[in-house]
Amino acid sequence: MSGRKHALDGLRTVAVAFVFLFHTVTELVPGGSIGVDVFFTLSGFVITLLIMKEYQATGRLRLGVFYAKRLARLWPALLAVCAVVVTVGFVFPRSGWGGQEANAIPAASYVMNLANFGVFGSSTGGNALSPTWTLAVEEQFYLVWPVLLLVMLRFWKVRTVTWLTAVLAAGFLVSRFFLVIAGAPLSRLYNGPDTRADQLLLGCTLALVFASVTPGSRVHASLQAGARWAGPLAGLALVVAVFALREPGTPGTWFSIFWTFGPTLLALLAGVVIGSLVLRPAGPASRILSHPWLANPGRDLSYAAYLWHLPVYLLLMPLVPSLWLRVPLAAALTVLMAYLSFRFVERPLRRWASGKLEPEDRTPQREEARVMRQA
């Protein structure tokens, strides 16, 4: 439960790389969008782990501080991307960033997923800011989940809450099944906060499992033994899917099967990988992903790199005709913009917010929670 999981930072780097390749060389990496499925599962896991750390240390969660820190962590970089894209697009309307003014509103408001399937009128997929739909799904989930988790913890033990969370995830799979048989369009199935909720909740379930297991217990030993073989198999399955799986876009039998069970299955595979990395920190995969070359970018740059990768690529498309020159150039510029975002936007504002939001008292419980958050 304590300490930063550096292997998970490395996993973020790999997931962002897959999403980047999916948007730039789709034919070579048709399943690269699986990086998004990994992100959702990992987000549910990490956010629940943060909540449980403070809850177990102090007996409660300061919801106001929690939401303020999430906003300070995520919103400044998003606003910076929107501001730069809109400004450049206004000055150079024929560039790849032209005409983004209307798209910046749902992006900055964390409702791009709803805009993508036409809640506010015509659908808005494929624009420079459309990757922000994943952030919208996560933020909408964050509004509900901490409150729901605290309510459940008030009435039930952690193990019971774990089972209830798993059942809730299964319920969202069933609801997606009914959407599929009702003929919901792909944009609805892909972007819906409800159609992605099971992926986030499976990550939450995994975190609650770890919160309820006693280190050194028989259950803990069994999980570690299972992770020894299940983790590599799940990781291999995800890598194969990245290079071989093409998500169906045309209604039919395969479309119905995939969009009913596919997101859940991918989240389960991601959850097994995440659990294996945490349970076996000295394992080969954990050591590789914990290497600073992977872990540091995942910790500091992955969020901004995700925000910037598609705007950068769309800006370069009319300027650099050669695909094999455009892709590495887009990668280099994405890393540069991510570093500038981290160095001059994210880190200063995060430090300022932490200074303002940290409690003044230093009781043992508060001090323990503060040390664990910093770790």
XYZ file of N, CA and C in Angstrom, residues 95-299:
615
model
N -3.799 25.994 -40.633
C -2.925 24.985 -40.035
C -3.772 23.837 -39.490
N -3.105 22.802 -39.014
C -3.806 21.668 -38.419
C -4.525 22.004 -37.130
N -4.292 23.207 -36.607
C -4.969 23.635 -35.388
C -6.060 24.653 -35.665
N -6.344 24.909 -36.917
C -7.387 25.873 -37.241
C -8.767 25.373 -36.857
N -9.624 26.281 -36.446
C -11.009 25.950 -36.136
C -11.225 25.136 -34.886
N -10.343 25.268 -33.892
C -10.463 24.475 -32.662
C -11.156 25.222 -31.525
N -11.633 26.428 -31.793
C -12.200 27.225 -30.715
C -13.378 26.520 -30.045
N -14.299 25.986 -30.851
C -15.472 25.328 -30.283
C -15.089 24.041 -29.560
N -14.058 23.350 -30.050
C -13.650 22.091 -29.420
C -12.971 22.316 -28.078
N -12.374 23.493 -27.892
C -11.675 23.767 -26.634
C -12.636 23.844 -25.457
N -13.882 24.199 -25.714
C -14.845 24.341 -24.615
C -15.164 22.993 -23.978
N -15.598 21.988 -24.743
C -15.820 20.679 -24.092
C -14.539 20.037 -23.579
N -13.396 20.335 -24.238
C -12.132 19.771 -23.763
C -11.797 20.312 -22.378
N -11.835 21.630 -22.224
C -11.481 22.247 -20.944
C -12.524 21.997 -19.870
N -13.753 21.652 -20.284
C -14.840 21.428 -19.328
C -14.994 19.956 -18.953
N -14.119 19.110 -19.459
C -14.170 17.673 -19.184
C -15.495 17.046 -19.634
N -15.944 17.421 -20.816
C -17.143 16.784 -21.388
C -16.905 16.401 -22.847
N -15.631 16.292 -23.263
C -15.349 15.958 -24.652
C -15.913 14.591 -25.027
N -15.948 13.654 -24.088
C -16.527 12.349 -24.408
C -17.995 12.469 -24.781
N -18.724 13.346 -24.081
C -20.143 13.556 -24.400
C -20.294 14.250 -25.743
N -19.408 15.207 -26.022
C -19.444 15.893 -27.311
C -19.147 14.941 -28.457
N -18.275 13.967 -28.206
C -17.875 13.045 -29.269
C -19.022 12.166 -29.757
N -20.026 11.927 -28.893
C -21.162 11.156 -29.413
C -22.449 11.985 -29.486
N -22.266 13.326 -29.610
C -23.367 14.180 -30.028
C -24.315 14.644 -28.963
N -23.921 14.642 -27.694
C -24.813 15.112 -26.643
C -25.147 16.586 -26.825
N -24.192 17.375 -27.330
C -24.400 18.815 -27.487
C -24.684 19.201 -28.941
N -25.088 18.257 -29.737
C -25.341 18.521 -31.152
C -24.625 17.490 -31.998
N -24.000 17.928 -33.076
C -23.276 17.006 -33.941
C -22.038 16.484 -33.226
N -21.645 15.233 -33.537
C -20.490 14.632 -32.883
C -19.210 15.327 -33.324
N -18.177 15.279 -32.471
C -16.959 16.069 -32.712
C -15.712 15.214 -32.663
N -15.755 14.004 -33.161
C -14.566 13.160 -33.120
C -13.524 13.590 -34.134
N -12.251 13.243 -33.865
C -11.190 13.441 -34.845
C -10.512 14.791 -34.843
N -10.848 15.692 -33.917
C -10.187 16.991 -33.878
C -8.926 16.925 -33.029
N -8.156 18.002 -33.042
C -6.865 18.010 -32.353
C -7.000 17.801 -30.851
N -8.129 18.162 -30.286
C -8.326 18.059 -28.845
C -9.171 16.841 -28.457
N -9.520 16.000 -29.407
C -10.402 14.868 -29.099
C -9.807 13.852 -28.125
N -8.449 13.695 -28.004
C -7.955 12.767 -26.973
C -8.373 13.117 -25.554
N -8.843 14.349 -25.348
C -9.272 14.730 -24.001
C -10.545 14.010 -23.570
N -11.136 13.207 -24.467
C -12.326 12.448 -24.071
C -11.998 11.478 -22.942
N -10.781 10.940 -22.936
C -10.427 10.007 -21.865
C -10.328 10.731 -20.523
N -9.821 11.946 -20.540
C -9.739 12.731 -19.305
C -11.144 13.028 -18.791
N -12.072 13.294 -19.721
C -13.447 13.564 -19.321
C -14.064 12.353 -18.633
N -13.853 11.166 -19.202
C -14.378 9.941 -18.590
C -13.824 9.788 -17.172
N -12.525 9.990 -17.014
C -11.915 9.819 -15.702
C -12.420 10.854 -14.702
N -12.517 12.119 -15.123
C -12.968 13.158 -14.194
C -14.420 12.942 -13.798
N -15.251 12.515 -14.729
C -16.642 12.218 -14.382
C -16.714 11.062 -13.390
N -15.838 10.093 -13.561
C -15.769 8.971 -12.620
C -15.290 9.448 -11.255
N -14.282 10.330 -11.246
C -13.742 10.831 -9.979
C -14.783 11.606 -9.171
N -15.736 12.216 -9.841
C -16.765 12.955 -9.119
C -17.647 12.035 -8.290
N -17.829 10.805 -8.770
C -18.768 9.889 -8.130
C -18.067 8.889 -7.216
N -16.956 8.309 -7.679
C -16.373 7.171 -7.003
C -15.896 7.454 -5.577
N -15.146 8.510 -5.297
C -14.695 8.713 -3.910
C -15.847 8.791 -2.912
N -16.920 9.485 -3.293
C -18.077 9.596 -2.399
C -18.723 8.236 -2.200
N -18.910 7.501 -3.297
C -19.510 6.171 -3.204
C -18.651 5.232 -2.374
N -17.343 5.295 -2.566
C -16.440 4.431 -1.810
C -16.512 4.733 -0.317
N -16.522 6.003 0.041
C -16.589 6.374 1.457
C -17.904 5.923 2.086
N -18.993 6.034 1.338
C -20.288 5.580 1.856
C -20.247 4.073 2.104
N -19.704 3.322 1.158
C -19.635 1.869 1.332
C -18.731 1.497 2.505
N -17.603 2.190 2.648
C -16.684 1.884 3.748
C -17.293 2.210 5.110
N -18.254 3.103 5.114
C -18.909 3.454 6.371
C -19.790 2.311 6.885
N -20.312 1.510 5.961
C -21.264 0.470 6.353
C -20.691 -0.944 6.271
N -19.632 -1.136 5.474
C -19.124 -2.489 5.277
C -17.605 -2.529 5.413
N -17.090 -3.716 5.641
C -15.654 -3.922 5.706
C -15.063 -3.861 4.292
N -13.743 -3.729 4.241
C -13.081 -3.549 2.951
C -13.330 -4.737 2.030
N -13.316 -5.947 2.572
C -13.518 -7.118 1.720
C -14.914 -7.126 1.102
N -15.910 -6.730 1.884
C -17.269 -6.648 1.341
C -17.355 -5.574 0.275
N -16.724 -4.441 0.520
C -16.712 -3.354 -0.468
C -16.021 -3.812 -1.748
N -14.995 -4.644 -1.606
C -14.300 -5.177 -2.780
C -15.255 -5.972 -3.657
N -16.030 -6.856 -3.040
C -16.993 -7.659 -3.785
C -18.073 -6.786 -4.407
N -18.552 -5.800 -3.672
C -19.583 -4.910 -4.202
C -19.068 -4.131 -5.414
N -17.803 -3.723 -5.360
C -17.220 -2.996 -6.493
C -17.110 -3.887 -7.722
N -16.721 -5.134 -7.510
C -16.658 -6.078 -8.629
C -18.041 -6.319 -9.237
N -19.047 -6.433 -8.384
C -20.416 -6.615 -8.869
C -20.869 -5.385 -9.648
N -20.502 -4.216 -9.169
C -20.855 -2.976 -9.865
C -20.211 -2.939 -11.247
N -18.957 -3.371 -11.332
C -18.285 -3.437 -12.637
C -19.026 -4.380 -13.579
N -19.451 -5.528 -13.052
C -20.211 -6.474 -13.869
C -21.536 -5.870 -14.315
N -22.130 -5.052 -13.469
C -23.385 -4.398 -13.834
C -23.222 -3.467 -15.023
N -22.100 -2.773 -15.083
C -21.863 -1.887 -16.227
C -21.577 -2.682 -17.495
N -20.988 -3.868 -17.367
C -20.839 -4.739 -18.534
C -22.221 -5.127 -19.072
N -23.140 -5.465 -18.177
C -24.492 -5.830 -18.594
C -25.185 -4.645 -19.264
N -25.013 -3.455 -18.695
C -25.645 -2.275 -19.299
C -25.086 -2.008 -20.697
N -23.784 -2.277 -20.891
C -23.202 -2.099 -22.229
C -23.780 -3.124 -23.199
N -24.036 -4.335 -22.709
C -24.656 -5.365 -23.543
C -26.013 -4.892 -24.059
N -26.806 -4.284 -23.186
C -28.119 -3.799 -23.624
C -27.988 -2.645 -24.610
N -26.979 -1.812 -24.441
C -26.738 -0.753 -25.424
C -26.390 -1.345 -26.783
N -25.562 -2.399 -26.772
C -25.144 -3.031 -28.029
C -26.344 -3.635 -28.750
N -27.170 -4.389 -28.039
C -28.301 -5.035 -28.701
C -29.366 -4.016 -29.105
N -29.343 -2.833 -28.463
C -30.276 -1.771 -28.859
C -29.783 -1.000 -30.074
N -28.564 -1.317 -30.534
C -28.044 -0.675 -31.736
C -27.351 0.650 -31.495
N -26.786 0.848 -30.312
C -26.078 2.091 -30.022
C -24.899 2.258 -30.975
N -24.643 3.476 -31.460
C -23.526 3.684 -32.384
C -22.181 3.517 -31.691
N -21.147 3.314 -32.505
C -19.806 3.104 -31.955
C -19.351 4.287 -31.113
N -19.664 5.502 -31.535
C -19.234 6.682 -30.776
C -19.809 6.669 -29.370
N -21.024 6.161 -29.220
C -21.648 6.061 -27.885
C -20.964 4.982 -27.055
N -20.712 3.831 -27.665
C -20.070 2.733 -26.947
C -18.637 3.075 -26.575
N -17.971 3.831 -27.412
C -16.553 4.125 -27.211
C -16.339 5.211 -26.167
N -17.199 6.229 -26.161
C -16.959 7.431 -25.349
C -17.786 7.527 -24.081
N -18.729 6.635 -23.895
C -19.649 6.802 -22.777
C -18.992 6.666 -21.416
N -19.367 7.502 -20.458
C -18.835 7.325 -19.100
C -19.294 6.014 -18.474
N -20.487 5.549 -18.868
C -20.983 4.276 -18.352
C -20.343 3.092 -19.070
N -20.046 3.234 -20.366
C -19.487 2.115 -21.117
C -18.006 1.896 -20.813
N -17.385 2.812 -20.109
C -15.992 2.652 -19.670
C -15.885 2.459 -18.161
N -17.012 2.543 -17.466
C -16.978 2.487 -16.002
C -16.459 1.148 -15.489
N -16.772 0.048 -16.211
C -16.312 -1.247 -15.725
C -14.794 -1.333 -15.729
N -14.128 -0.678 -16.703
C -12.673 -0.706 -16.746
C -12.079 0.023 -15.539
N -12.623 1.178 -15.218
C -12.154 1.916 -14.048
C -12.449 1.147 -12.762
N -13.634 0.565 -12.691
C -14.029 -0.150 -11.474
C -13.219 -1.421 -11.266
N -12.781 -2.063 -12.335
C -11.919 -3.229 -12.168
C -10.569 -2.822 -11.567
N -10.053 -1.660 -11.966
C -8.849 -1.143 -11.327
C -9.090 -0.832 -9.861
N -10.266 -0.269 -9.559
C -10.628 -0.001 -8.165
C -10.711 -1.293 -7.364
N -11.299 -2.317 -7.969
C -11.423 -3.607 -7.286
C -10.056 -4.167 -6.929
N -9.118 -4.069 -7.871
C -7.769 -4.571 -7.610
C -7.131 -3.834 -6.435
N -7.280 -2.520 -6.388
C -6.711 -1.754 -5.273
C -7.348 -2.158 -3.948
N -8.649 -2.412 -3.946
C -9.327 -2.821 -2.720
C -8.895 -4.216 -2.288
N -8.617 -5.088 -3.259
C -8.080 -6.408 -2.926
C -6.773 -6.254 -2.171
N -5.887 -5.409 -2.690
C -4.601 -5.202 -2.022
C -4.769 -4.558 -0.659
N -5.782 -3.683 -0.532
C -6.015 -3.020 0.755
C -6.557 -3.982 1.803
N -7.173 -5.084 1.356
C -7.780 -6.023 2.304
C -6.897 -7.223 2.616
N -5.776 -7.350 1.921
C -4.893 -8.503 2.109
C -3.777 -8.152 3.093
N -3.537 -9.021 4.030
C -2.458 -8.828 4.997
C -1.129 -9.293 4.399
N -0.108 -8.446 4.372
C 1.194 -8.870 3.848
C 1.729 -10.081 4.596
N 2.213 -11.062 3.853
C 2.742 -12.273 4.461
C 1.713 -13.333 4.740
N 0.432 -13.029 4.489
C -0.619 -14.008 4.743
C -0.641 -15.059 3.643
N -1.459 -16.080 3.866
C -1.587 -17.148 2.871
C -2.184 -16.613 1.574
N -3.140 -15.696 1.690
C -3.743 -15.103 0.493
C -2.710 -14.294 -0.287
N -1.901 -13.554 0.446
C -0.843 -12.761 -0.180
C 0.132 -13.667 -0.927
N 0.522 -14.762 -0.308
C 1.442 -15.705 -0.947
C 0.815 -16.326 -2.194
N -0.487 -16.627 -2.128
C -1.169 -17.202 -3.284
C -1.233 -16.207 -4.441
N -1.487 -14.939 -4.116
C -1.517 -13.912 -5.156
C -0.149 -13.748 -5.813
N 0.882 -13.789 -5.004
C 2.229 -13.674 -5.562
C 2.567 -14.860 -6.457
N 2.162 -16.047 -6.032
C 2.424 -17.241 -6.838
C 1.666 -17.180 -8.158
N 0.421 -16.725 -8.106
C -0.352 -16.592 -9.325
C 0.201 -15.542 -10.260
N 0.705 -14.446 -9.668
C 1.263 -13.356 -10.481
C 2.505 -13.805 -11.243
N 3.187 -14.819 -10.753
C 4.421 -15.276 -11.385
C 4.178 -15.746 -12.823
N 3.029 -16.390 -13.057
C 2.740 -16.868 -14.413
C 1.642 -16.058 -15.094
N 0.680 -15.537 -14.320
C -0.440 -14.804 -14.915
C -0.004 -13.457 -15.476
N 0.915 -12.772 -14.774
C 1.376 -11.470 -15.241
C 2.017 -11.521 -16.623
N 3.018 -12.400 -16.832
C 3.632 -12.487 -18.163
C 2.646 -12.886 -19.257
N 1.722 -13.797 -18.959
C 0.751 -14.215 -19.967
C -0.181 -13.068 -20.345
N -0.642 -12.330 -19.338
C -1.524 -11.194 -19.615
C -0.788 -10.102 -20.388
N 0.463 -9.849 -20.003
C 1.256 -8.850 -20.724
C 1.483 -9.246 -22.174
N 1.781 -10.529 -22.399
C 1.981 -11.018 -23.761
C 0.698 -10.888 -24.576
N -0.438 -11.214 -23.960
C -1.720 -11.104 -24.659
C -2.004 -9.665 -25.066
N -1.697 -8.707 -24.204
C -1.920 -7.297 -24.532
C -0.999 -6.848 -25.660
N 0.260 -7.264 -25.621
C 1.206 -6.863 -26.670
C 0.776 -7.436 -28.023
N 0.358 -8.699 -28.026
C -0.122 -9.310 -29.274
C -1.347 -8.553 -29.793
N -2.260 -8.197 -28.877
C -3.459 -7.467 -29.281
C -3.114 -6.096 -29.853
N -2.107 -5.441 -29.313
C -1.700 -4.131 -29.815
C -1.326 -4.211 -31.293
N -0.662 -5.289 -31.679
C -0.187 -5.407 -33.057
C -1.133 -6.196 -33.958
N -2.128 -6.863 -33.387
C -2.983 -7.727 -34.213
C -4.463 -7.389 -34.143
N -4.913 -6.739 -33.069
C -6.345 -6.509 -32.876
C -6.794 -5.227 -33.565
N -7.784 -5.347 -34.412
C -8.398 -4.184 -35.038
C -9.830 -4.077 -34.503
N -10.101 -3.039 -33.744
C -11.427 -2.896 -33.144
C -12.490 -2.781 -34.236
N -13.565 -3.568 -34.155
C -14.596 -3.540 -35.193
C -15.386 -2.238 -35.186
N -15.633 -1.721 -36.356
C -16.404 -0.484 -36.476
C -17.703 -0.642 -37.223
N -17.923 -1.825 -37.817
C -19.135 -2.081 -38.596
C -20.053 -3.027 -37.831
N -21.330 -2.671 -37.651
C -22.250 -3.548 -36.918
C -22.283 -4.952 -37.492
N -22.329 -5.921 -36.609
C -22.340 -7.325 -36.985
C -22.091 -8.170 -35.751
N -21.899 -9.458 -35.960
C -21.705 -10.371 -34.822
C -20.443 -10.045 -34.040
N -19.318 -9.873 -34.752
C -18.061 -9.575 -34.080
C -18.123 -8.225 -33.372
N -18.777 -7.250 -33.999
C -18.974 -5.936 -33.379
C -19.700 -6.089 -32.045
N -20.783 -6.857 -32.044
C -21.581 -7.025 -30.822
C -20.800 -7.744 -29.735
N -20.063 -8.798 -30.132
C -19.289 -9.552 -29.145
C -18.182 -8.695 -28.556
N -17.444 -8.010 -29.443
C -16.293 -7.249 -28.954
C -16.731 -6.107 -28.054
N -17.733 -5.331 -28.489
C -18.087 -4.145 -27.713
C -18.928 -4.468 -26.483
N -19.327 -5.733 -26.351
C -19.930 -6.160 -25.088
C -18.868 -6.610 -24.101
N -17.998 -7.508 -24.542
C -17.038 -8.126 -23.632
C -15.616 -7.596 -23.765
N -15.262 -7.015 -24.906
C -13.884 -6.604 -25.163
C -13.309 -5.645 -24.143
N -13.991 -4.516 -23.852
C -13.426 -3.587 -22.862
C -13.175 -4.231 -21.500
N -14.087 -5.105 -21.074
C -13.909 -5.770 -19.780
C -12.721 -6.719 -19.816
N -12.616 -7.488 -20.892
C -11.506 -8.429 -21.009
C -10.171 -7.706 -21.038
N -10.081 -6.621 -21.795
C -8.832 -5.855 -21.859
C -8.484 -5.263 -20.493
N -9.500 -4.803 -19.772
C -9.253 -4.264 -18.429
C -8.803 -5.353 -17.471
N -9.380 -6.553 -17.607
C -8.941 -7.660 -16.755
C -7.478 -8.007 -17.023
N -7.092 -8.039 -18.302
C -5.691 -8.310 -18.642
C -4.789 -7.210 -18.081
N -5.220 -5.955 -18.234
C -4.430 -4.848 -17.682
C -4.331 -4.948 -16.167
N -5.435 -5.343 -15.522
C -5.419 -5.490 -14.069
C -4.462 -6.572 -13.608
N -4.408 -7.675 -14.357
C -3.466 -8.746 -14.009
C -2.035 -8.250 -14.133
N -1.752 -7.492 -15.203
C -0.405 -6.933 -15.379
C -0.070 -5.978 -14.239
N -0.992 -5.086 -13.909
C -0.758 -4.123 -12.824
C -0.531 -4.853 -11.504
N -1.395 -5.820 -11.212
C -1.245 -6.568 -9.977
C 0.074 -7.318 -9.910
N 0.479 -7.893 -11.026
C 1.742 -8.621 -11.065
C 2.926 -7.696 -10.808
N 2.889 -6.499 -11.390
C 3.986 -5.551 -11.193
C 4.104 -5.127 -9.731
N 2.955 -4.977 -9.072
C 2.970 -4.565 -7.668
C 3.365 -5.721 -6.758
N 2.856 -6.914 -7.054
C 3.128 -8.071 -6.200
C 4.547 -8.581 -6.343
N 5.140 -8.376 -7.521
C 6.483 -8.898 -7.773
C 7.409 -7.754 -8.204
N 7.742 -6.850 -7.277
C 8.575 -5.695 -7.630
C 9.978 -6.069 -8.084
N 10.422 -7.281 -7.745
C 11.752 -7.719 -8.179
C 11.698 -8.602 -9.422
N 10.498 -8.783 -9.992
C 10.366 -9.596 -11.191
C 10.973 -8.924 -12.405
N 11.209 -9.674 -13.467
C 11.852 -9.099 -14.672
C 11.075 -7.926 -15.264
N 9.755 -8.071 -15.395
C 8.958 -6.990 -15.982
C 9.006 -5.740 -15.110
N 8.916 -5.921 -13.799
C 8.965 -4.773 -12.884
C 10.316 -4.073 -12.957
N 11.392 -4.840 -13.045
C 12.713 -4.228 -13.119
C 12.882 -3.434 -14.418
N 12.366 -3.980 -15.509
C 12.480 -3.271 -16.792
C 11.663 -1.978 -16.761
N 10.411 -2.079 -16.344
C 9.539 -0.904 -16.346
C 9.933 0.110 -15.279
N 10.666 -0.322 -14.254
C 11.128 0.605 -13.212
C 12.400 1.335 -13.602
N 12.989 0.975 -14.735
C 14.201 1.661 -15.170
C 13.898 3.152 -15.353
N 14.788 4.027 -14.918
C 14.528 5.468 -15.015
C 14.152 5.950 -16.408
N 14.681 5.319 -17.451
C 14.349 5.740 -18.809
C 12.875 5.531 -19.132
N 12.222 4.605 -18.446
C 10.795 4.391 -18.630
C 9.978 5.004 -17.491
N 10.440 4.830 -16.268
C 9.665 5.281 -15.110
C 9.608 6.800 -15.002
N 10.721 7.477 -15.242
C 10.726 8.937 -15.091
C 9.809 9.642 -16.091
N 9.872 9.289 -17.380
C 8.901 9.903 -18.305
C 7.461 9.559 -17.947
N 7.237 8.338 -17.488
C 5.880 7.968 -17.097
C 5.374 8.787 -15.931
N 6.265 9.087 -14.999
C 5.886 9.873 -13.828
C 5.676 11.342 -14.171
